[in-house]
mmCIF file of C-alpha atoms and ligand atoms in Angstrom:
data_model
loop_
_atom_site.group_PDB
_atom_site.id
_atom_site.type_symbol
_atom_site.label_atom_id
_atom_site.label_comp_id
_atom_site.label_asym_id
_atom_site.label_seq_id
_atom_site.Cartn_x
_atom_site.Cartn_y
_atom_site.Cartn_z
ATOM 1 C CA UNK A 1 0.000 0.000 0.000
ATOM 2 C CA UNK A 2 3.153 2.008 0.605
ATOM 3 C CA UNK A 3 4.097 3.060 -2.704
ATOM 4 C CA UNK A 4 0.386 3.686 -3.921
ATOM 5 C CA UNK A 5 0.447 7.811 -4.015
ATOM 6 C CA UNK A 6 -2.673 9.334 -1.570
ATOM 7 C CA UNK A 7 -5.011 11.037 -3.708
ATOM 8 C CA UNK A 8 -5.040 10.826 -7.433
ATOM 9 C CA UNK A 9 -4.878 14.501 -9.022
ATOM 10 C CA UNK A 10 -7.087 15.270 -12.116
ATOM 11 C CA UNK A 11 -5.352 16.819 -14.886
ATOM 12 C CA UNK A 12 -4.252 20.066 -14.284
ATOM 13 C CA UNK A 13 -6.607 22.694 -15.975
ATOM 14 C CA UNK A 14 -4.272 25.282 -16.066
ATOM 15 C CA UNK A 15 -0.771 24.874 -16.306
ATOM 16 C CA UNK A 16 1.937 27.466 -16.201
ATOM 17 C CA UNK A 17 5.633 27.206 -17.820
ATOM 18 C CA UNK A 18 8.654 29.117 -17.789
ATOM 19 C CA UNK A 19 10.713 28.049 -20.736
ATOM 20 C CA UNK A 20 14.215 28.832 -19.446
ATOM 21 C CA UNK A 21 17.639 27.241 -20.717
ATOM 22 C CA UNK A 22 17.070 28.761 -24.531
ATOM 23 C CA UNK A 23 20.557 30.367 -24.167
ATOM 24 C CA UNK A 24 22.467 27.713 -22.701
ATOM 25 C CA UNK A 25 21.278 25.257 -25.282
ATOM 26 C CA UNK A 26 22.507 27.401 -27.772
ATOM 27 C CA UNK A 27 26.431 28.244 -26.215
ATOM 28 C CA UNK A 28 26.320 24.232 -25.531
ATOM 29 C CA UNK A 29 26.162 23.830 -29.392
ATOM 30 C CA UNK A 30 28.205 27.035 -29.818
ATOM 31 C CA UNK A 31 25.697 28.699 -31.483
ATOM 32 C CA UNK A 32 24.548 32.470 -30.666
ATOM 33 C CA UNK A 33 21.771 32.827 -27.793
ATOM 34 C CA UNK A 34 19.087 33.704 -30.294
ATOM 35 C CA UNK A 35 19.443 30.320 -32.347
ATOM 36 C CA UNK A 36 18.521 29.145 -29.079
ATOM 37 C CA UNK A 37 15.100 31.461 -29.183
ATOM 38 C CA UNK A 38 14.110 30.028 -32.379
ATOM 39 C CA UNK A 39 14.796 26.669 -31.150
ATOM 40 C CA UNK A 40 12.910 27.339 -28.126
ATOM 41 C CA UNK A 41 9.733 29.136 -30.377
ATOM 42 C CA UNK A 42 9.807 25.458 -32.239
ATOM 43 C CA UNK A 43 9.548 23.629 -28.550
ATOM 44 C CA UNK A 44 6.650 26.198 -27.253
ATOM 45 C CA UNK A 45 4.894 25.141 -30.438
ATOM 46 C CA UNK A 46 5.204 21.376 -29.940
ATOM 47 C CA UNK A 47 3.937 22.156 -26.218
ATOM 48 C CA UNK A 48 0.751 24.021 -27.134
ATOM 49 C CA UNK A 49 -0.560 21.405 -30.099
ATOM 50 C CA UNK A 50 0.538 18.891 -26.987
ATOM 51 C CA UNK A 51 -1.487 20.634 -24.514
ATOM 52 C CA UNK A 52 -4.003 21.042 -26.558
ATOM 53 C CA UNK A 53 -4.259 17.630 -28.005
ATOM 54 C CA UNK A 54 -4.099 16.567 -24.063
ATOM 55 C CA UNK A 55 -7.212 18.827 -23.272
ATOM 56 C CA UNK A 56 -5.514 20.919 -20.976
ATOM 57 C CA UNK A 57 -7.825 23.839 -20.922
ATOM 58 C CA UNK A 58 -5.342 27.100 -20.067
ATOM 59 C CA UNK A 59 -1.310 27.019 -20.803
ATOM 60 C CA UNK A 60 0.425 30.044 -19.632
ATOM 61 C CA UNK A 61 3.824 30.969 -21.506
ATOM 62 C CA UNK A 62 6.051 33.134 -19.838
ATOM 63 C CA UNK A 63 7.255 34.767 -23.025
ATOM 64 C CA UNK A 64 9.208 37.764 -21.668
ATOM 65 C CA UNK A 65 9.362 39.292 -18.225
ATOM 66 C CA UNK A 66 9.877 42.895 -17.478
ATOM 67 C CA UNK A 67 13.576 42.055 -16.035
ATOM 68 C CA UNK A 68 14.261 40.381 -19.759
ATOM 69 C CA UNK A 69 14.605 44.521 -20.710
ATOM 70 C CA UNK A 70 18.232 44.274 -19.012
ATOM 71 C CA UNK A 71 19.225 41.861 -22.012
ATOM 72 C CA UNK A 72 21.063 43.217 -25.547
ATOM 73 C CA UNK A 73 18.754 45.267 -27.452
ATOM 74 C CA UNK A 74 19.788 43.064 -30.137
ATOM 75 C CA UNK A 75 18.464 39.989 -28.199
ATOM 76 C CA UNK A 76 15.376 41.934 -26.990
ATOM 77 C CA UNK A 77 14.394 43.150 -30.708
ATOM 78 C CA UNK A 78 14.919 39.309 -31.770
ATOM 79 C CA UNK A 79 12.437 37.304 -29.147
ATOM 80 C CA UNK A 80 9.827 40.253 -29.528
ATOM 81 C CA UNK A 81 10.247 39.699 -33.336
ATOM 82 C CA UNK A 82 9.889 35.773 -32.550
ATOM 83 C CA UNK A 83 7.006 36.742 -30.552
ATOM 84 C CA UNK A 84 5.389 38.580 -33.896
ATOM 85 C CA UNK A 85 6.153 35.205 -35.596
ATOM 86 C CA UNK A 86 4.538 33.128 -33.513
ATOM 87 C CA UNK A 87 1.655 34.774 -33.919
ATOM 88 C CA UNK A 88 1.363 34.871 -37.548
ATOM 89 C CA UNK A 89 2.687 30.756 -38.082
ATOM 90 C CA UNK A 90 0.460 30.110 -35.408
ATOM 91 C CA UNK A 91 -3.044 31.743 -36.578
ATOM 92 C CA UNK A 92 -4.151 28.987 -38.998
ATOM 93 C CA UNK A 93 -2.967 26.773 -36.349
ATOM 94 C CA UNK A 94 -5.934 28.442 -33.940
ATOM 95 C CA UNK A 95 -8.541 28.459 -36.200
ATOM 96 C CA UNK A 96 -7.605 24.244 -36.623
ATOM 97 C CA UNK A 97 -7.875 23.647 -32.211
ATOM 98 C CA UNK A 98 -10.044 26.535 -31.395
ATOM 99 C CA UNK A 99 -7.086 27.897 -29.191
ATOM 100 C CA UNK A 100 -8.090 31.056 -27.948
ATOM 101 C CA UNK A 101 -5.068 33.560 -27.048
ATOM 102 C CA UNK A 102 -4.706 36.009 -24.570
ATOM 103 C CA UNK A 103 -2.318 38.261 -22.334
ATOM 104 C CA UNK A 104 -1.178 38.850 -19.202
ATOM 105 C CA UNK A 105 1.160 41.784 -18.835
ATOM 106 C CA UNK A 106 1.660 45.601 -19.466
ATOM 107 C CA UNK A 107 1.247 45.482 -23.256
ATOM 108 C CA UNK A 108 1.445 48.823 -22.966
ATOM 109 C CA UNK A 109 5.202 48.670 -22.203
ATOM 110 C CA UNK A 110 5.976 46.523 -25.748
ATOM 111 C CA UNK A 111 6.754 48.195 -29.071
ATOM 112 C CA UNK A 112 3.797 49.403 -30.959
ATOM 113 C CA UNK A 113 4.080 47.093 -33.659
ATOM 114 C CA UNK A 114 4.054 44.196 -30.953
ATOM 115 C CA UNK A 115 0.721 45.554 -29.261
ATOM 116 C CA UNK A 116 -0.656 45.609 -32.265
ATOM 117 C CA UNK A 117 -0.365 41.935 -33.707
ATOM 118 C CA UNK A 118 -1.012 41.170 -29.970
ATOM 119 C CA UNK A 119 -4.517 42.531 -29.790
ATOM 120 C CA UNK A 120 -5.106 41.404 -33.501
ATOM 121 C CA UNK A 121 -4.538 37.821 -32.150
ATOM 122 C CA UNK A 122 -6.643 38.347 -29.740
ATOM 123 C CA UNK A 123 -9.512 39.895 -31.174
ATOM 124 C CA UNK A 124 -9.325 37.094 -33.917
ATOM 125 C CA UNK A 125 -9.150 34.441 -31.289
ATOM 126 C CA UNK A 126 -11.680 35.999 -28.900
ATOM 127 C CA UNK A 127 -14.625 33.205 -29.600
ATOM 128 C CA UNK A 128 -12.819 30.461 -29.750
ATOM 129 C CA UNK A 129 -13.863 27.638 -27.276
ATOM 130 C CA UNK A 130 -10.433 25.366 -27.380
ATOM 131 C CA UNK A 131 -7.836 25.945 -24.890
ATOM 132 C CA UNK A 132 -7.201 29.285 -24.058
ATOM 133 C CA UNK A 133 -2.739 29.835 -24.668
ATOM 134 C CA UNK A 134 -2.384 33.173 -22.228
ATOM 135 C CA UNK A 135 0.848 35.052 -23.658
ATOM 136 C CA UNK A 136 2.737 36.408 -20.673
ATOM 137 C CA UNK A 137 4.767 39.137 -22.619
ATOM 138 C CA UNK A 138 6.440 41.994 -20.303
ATOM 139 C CA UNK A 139 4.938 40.088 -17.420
ATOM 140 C CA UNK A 140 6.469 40.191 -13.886
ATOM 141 C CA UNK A 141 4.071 38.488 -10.992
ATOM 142 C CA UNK A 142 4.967 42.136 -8.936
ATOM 143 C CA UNK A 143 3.975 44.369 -11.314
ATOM 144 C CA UNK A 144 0.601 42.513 -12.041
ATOM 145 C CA UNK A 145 -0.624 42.903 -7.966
ATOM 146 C CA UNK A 146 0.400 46.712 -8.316
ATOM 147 C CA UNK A 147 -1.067 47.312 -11.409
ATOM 148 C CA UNK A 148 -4.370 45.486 -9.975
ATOM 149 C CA UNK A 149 -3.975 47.506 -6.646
ATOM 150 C CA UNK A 150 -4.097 50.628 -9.007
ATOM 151 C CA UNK A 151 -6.994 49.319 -10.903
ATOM 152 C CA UNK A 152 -8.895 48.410 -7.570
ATOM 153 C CA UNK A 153 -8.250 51.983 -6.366
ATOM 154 C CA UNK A 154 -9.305 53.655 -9.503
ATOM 155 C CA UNK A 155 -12.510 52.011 -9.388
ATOM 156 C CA UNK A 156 -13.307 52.424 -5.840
ATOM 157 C CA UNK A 157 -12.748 55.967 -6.432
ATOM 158 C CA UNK A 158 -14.825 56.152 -9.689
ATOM 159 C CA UNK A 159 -17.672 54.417 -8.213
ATOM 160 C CA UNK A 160 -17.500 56.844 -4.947
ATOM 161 C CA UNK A 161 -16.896 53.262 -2.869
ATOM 162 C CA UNK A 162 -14.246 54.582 -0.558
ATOM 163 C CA UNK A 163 -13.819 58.377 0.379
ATOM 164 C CA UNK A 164 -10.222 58.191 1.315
ATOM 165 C CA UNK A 165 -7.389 56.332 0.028
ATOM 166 C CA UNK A 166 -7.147 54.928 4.092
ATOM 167 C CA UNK A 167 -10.308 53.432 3.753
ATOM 168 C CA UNK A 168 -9.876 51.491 0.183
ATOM 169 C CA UNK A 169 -6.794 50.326 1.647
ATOM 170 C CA UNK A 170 -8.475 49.007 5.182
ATOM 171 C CA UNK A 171 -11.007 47.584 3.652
ATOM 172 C CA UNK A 172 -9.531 45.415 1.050
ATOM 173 C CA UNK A 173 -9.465 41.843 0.942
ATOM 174 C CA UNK A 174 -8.122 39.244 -1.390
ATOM 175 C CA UNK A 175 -10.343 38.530 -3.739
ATOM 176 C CA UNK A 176 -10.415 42.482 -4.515
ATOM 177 C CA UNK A 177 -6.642 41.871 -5.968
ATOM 178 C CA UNK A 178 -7.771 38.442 -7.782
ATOM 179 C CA UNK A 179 -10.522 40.697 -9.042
ATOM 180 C CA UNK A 180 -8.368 42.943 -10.424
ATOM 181 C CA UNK A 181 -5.366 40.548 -11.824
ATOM 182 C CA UNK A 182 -4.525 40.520 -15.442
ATOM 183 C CA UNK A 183 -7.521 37.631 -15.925
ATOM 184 C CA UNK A 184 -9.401 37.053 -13.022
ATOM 185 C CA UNK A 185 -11.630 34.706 -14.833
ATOM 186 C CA UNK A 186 -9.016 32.031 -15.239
ATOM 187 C CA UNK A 187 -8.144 29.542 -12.624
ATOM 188 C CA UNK A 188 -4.821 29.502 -11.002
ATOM 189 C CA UNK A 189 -2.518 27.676 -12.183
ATOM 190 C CA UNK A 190 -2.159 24.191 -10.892
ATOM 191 C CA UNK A 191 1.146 23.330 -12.337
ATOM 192 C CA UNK A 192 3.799 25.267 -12.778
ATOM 193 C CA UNK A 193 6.959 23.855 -15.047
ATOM 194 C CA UNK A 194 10.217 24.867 -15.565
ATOM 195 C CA UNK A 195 12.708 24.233 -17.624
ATOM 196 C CA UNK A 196 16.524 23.795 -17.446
ATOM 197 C CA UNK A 197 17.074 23.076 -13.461
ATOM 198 C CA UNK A 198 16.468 25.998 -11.738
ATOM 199 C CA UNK A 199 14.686 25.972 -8.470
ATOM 200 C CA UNK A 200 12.290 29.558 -8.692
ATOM 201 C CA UNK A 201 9.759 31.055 -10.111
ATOM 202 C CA UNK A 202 11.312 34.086 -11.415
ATOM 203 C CA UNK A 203 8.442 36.732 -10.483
ATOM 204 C CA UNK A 204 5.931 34.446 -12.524
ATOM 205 C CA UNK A 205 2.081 34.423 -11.572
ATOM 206 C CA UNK A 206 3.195 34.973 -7.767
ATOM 207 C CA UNK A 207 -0.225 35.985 -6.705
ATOM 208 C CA UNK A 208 -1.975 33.044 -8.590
ATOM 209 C CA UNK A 209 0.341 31.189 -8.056
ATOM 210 C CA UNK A 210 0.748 30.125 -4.263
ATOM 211 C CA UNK A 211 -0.982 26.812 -4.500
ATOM 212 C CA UNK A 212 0.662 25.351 -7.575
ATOM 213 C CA UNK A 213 2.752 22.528 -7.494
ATOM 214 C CA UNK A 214 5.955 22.624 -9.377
ATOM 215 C CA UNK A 215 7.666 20.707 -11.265
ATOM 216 C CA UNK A 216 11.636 21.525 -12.630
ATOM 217 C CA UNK A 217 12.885 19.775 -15.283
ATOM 218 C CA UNK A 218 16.621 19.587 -16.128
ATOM 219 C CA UNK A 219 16.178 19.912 -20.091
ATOM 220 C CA UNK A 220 16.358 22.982 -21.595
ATOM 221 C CA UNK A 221 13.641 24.249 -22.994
ATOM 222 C CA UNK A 222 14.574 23.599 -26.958
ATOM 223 C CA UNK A 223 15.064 20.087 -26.138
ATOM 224 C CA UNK A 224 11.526 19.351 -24.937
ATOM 225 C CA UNK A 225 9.188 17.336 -26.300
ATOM 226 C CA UNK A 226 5.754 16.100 -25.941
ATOM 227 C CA UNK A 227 6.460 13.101 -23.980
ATOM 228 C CA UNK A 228 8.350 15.909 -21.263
ATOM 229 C CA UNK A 229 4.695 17.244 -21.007
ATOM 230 C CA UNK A 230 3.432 13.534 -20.729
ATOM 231 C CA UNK A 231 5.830 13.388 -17.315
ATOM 232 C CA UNK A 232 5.135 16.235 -16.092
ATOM 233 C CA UNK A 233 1.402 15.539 -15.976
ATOM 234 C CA UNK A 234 1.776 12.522 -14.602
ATOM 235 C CA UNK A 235 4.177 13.971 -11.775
ATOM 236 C CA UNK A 236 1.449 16.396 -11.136
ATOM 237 C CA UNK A 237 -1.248 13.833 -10.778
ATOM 238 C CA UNK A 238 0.732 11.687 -7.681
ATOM 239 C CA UNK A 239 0.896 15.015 -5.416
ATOM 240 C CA UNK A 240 -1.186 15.318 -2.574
ATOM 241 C CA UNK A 241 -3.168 19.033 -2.536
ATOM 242 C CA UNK A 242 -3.575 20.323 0.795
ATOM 243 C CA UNK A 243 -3.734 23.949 0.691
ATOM 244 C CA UNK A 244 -2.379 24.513 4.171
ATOM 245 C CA UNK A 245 -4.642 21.500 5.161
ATOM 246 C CA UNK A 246 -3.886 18.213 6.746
ATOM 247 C CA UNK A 247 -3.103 15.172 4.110
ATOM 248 C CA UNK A 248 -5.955 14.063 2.740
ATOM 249 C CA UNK A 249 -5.445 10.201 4.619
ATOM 250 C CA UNK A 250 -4.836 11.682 7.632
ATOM 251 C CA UNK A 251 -6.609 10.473 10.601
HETATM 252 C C1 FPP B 301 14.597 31.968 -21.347
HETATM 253 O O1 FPP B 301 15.807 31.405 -21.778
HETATM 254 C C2 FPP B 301 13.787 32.359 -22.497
HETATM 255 C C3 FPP B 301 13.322 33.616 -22.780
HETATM 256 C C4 FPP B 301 13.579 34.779 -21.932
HETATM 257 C C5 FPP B 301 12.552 33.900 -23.991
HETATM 258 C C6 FPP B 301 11.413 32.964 -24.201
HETATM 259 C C7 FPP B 301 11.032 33.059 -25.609
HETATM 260 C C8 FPP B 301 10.785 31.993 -26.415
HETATM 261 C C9 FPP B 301 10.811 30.585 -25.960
HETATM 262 C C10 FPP B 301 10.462 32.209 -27.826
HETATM 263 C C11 FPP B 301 9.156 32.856 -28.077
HETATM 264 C C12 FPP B 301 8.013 32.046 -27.607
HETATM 265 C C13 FPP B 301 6.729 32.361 -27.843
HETATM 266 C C14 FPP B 301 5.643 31.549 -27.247
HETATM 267 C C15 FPP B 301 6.353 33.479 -28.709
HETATM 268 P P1 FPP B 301 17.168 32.142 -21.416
HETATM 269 O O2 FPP B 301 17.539 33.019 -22.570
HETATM 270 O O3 FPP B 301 17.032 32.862 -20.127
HETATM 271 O O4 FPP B 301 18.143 30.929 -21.294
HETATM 272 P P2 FPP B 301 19.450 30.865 -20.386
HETATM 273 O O5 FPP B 301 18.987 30.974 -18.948
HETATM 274 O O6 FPP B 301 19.998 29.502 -20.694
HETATM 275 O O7 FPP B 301 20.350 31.979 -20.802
#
């Protein structure tokens, strides 16, 4: 009985990655760091029509973070070109699974060109039922609670909720953040992957987050295939969920 795991997990509806190790793949091959970008656009590919195929009803990609401004220009003007690619290979693919795409992030913060083929996607996406691919592009877990503090706080005062800014503040509770997150209709994440070994989570969904389990992998991301997905699924379902509870065979 030992060795039988104690609860059985669904699958995860909504999983989360961070596709890290792009650049090392590429200096382990001697190649230059953005070979390892368009190697790592070909793996985020394989892992949506996966995901998809699997049922999995919401994939997060972390795409690019607000610290991934501190890289080259060069480097930043290739993945958010990459990012415009994506987009445009992957349209027909959309209309085929029904993937709707959205965002999480400032948008505002990308080159105008970006935003623009961003919302396009998204407005041609919008009523597709499929699994919804959410496109974490200048994303950074802080900056999505203050920007939802702000929005909370702008529409307090708008709606004449709260006559001083001591008051919103006392009276808030959790779910008026969730409420105001980039998409506070979609679940939290229940898995969160990463790629190529490292042990954090890189300012990534922090707020939605705090439940999920996660699972590292030591491949880099351009190496990973299908069956990677397969594993980490099936990692996922042997965990027991407690939520700050007590196991779920305890007496
Ligand atoms: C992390 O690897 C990867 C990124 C910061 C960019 C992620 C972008 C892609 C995978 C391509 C675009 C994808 C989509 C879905 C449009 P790293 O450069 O930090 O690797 P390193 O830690 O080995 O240097």
């Amino acid at each position: 009985m030992e060795n039988i795991p104690r609860v059985l997990q669904d699958a995860p509806a909504h999983i989360g990655i961070i596709m890290d190790g792009n650049g090392r793949w590429a200096k382990q091959r001697g190649l230059v760091r953005t070979q390892g970008h368009l190697e790592g656009l070909k793996a985020a590919k394989r892992i949506t029509q996966a995901a998809s195929d699997l049922g999995i009803k919401y994939l997060t990609l972390y795409t690019f973070s607000t610290e991934n401004w501190k890289r080259t220009a060069e480097e930043v003007s290739f993945i958010m070109g990459l990012i415009r690619q994506y987009l445009r290979s992957e349209l027909d693919f959309s209309r085929r699974n029904k993937i709707r795409v959205r965002l999480a992030g400032d948008i505002n913060g990308l080159p105008e060109e970006v935003q623009k083929d961003l919302n396009q996607t998204v407005s041609d996406t919008k009523e597709f039922k499929g699994m919804q691919v959410i496109l974490a592009v200048n994303y950074g877990g802080r900056d999505e609670i203050v920007r939802a503090m702000r929005r909370f706080a702008y529409d307090k005062c708008a709606s004449g909720g709260c006559s001083t800014v001591c008051d919103t503040i006392n009276n808030i509770r959790e779910d008026d953040i969730s409420a105001f997150l980039d998409n506070p209709d979609i679940p939290d994440p229940d898995l969160i992957i990463r790629s190529a070994g490292e042990y954090r989570t890189s300012n990534f969904l922090l707020w939605e987050g705090a439940y999920s389990e996660l699972y590292i992998s030591q491949k880099y991301w351009p190496d990973w295939e299908k069956e990677d997905l397969n594993t980490a699924i099936a990692e996922f379902k042997k965990r027991d969920r407690r939520y700050g509870g007590t196991a779920s065979d305890a007496a």
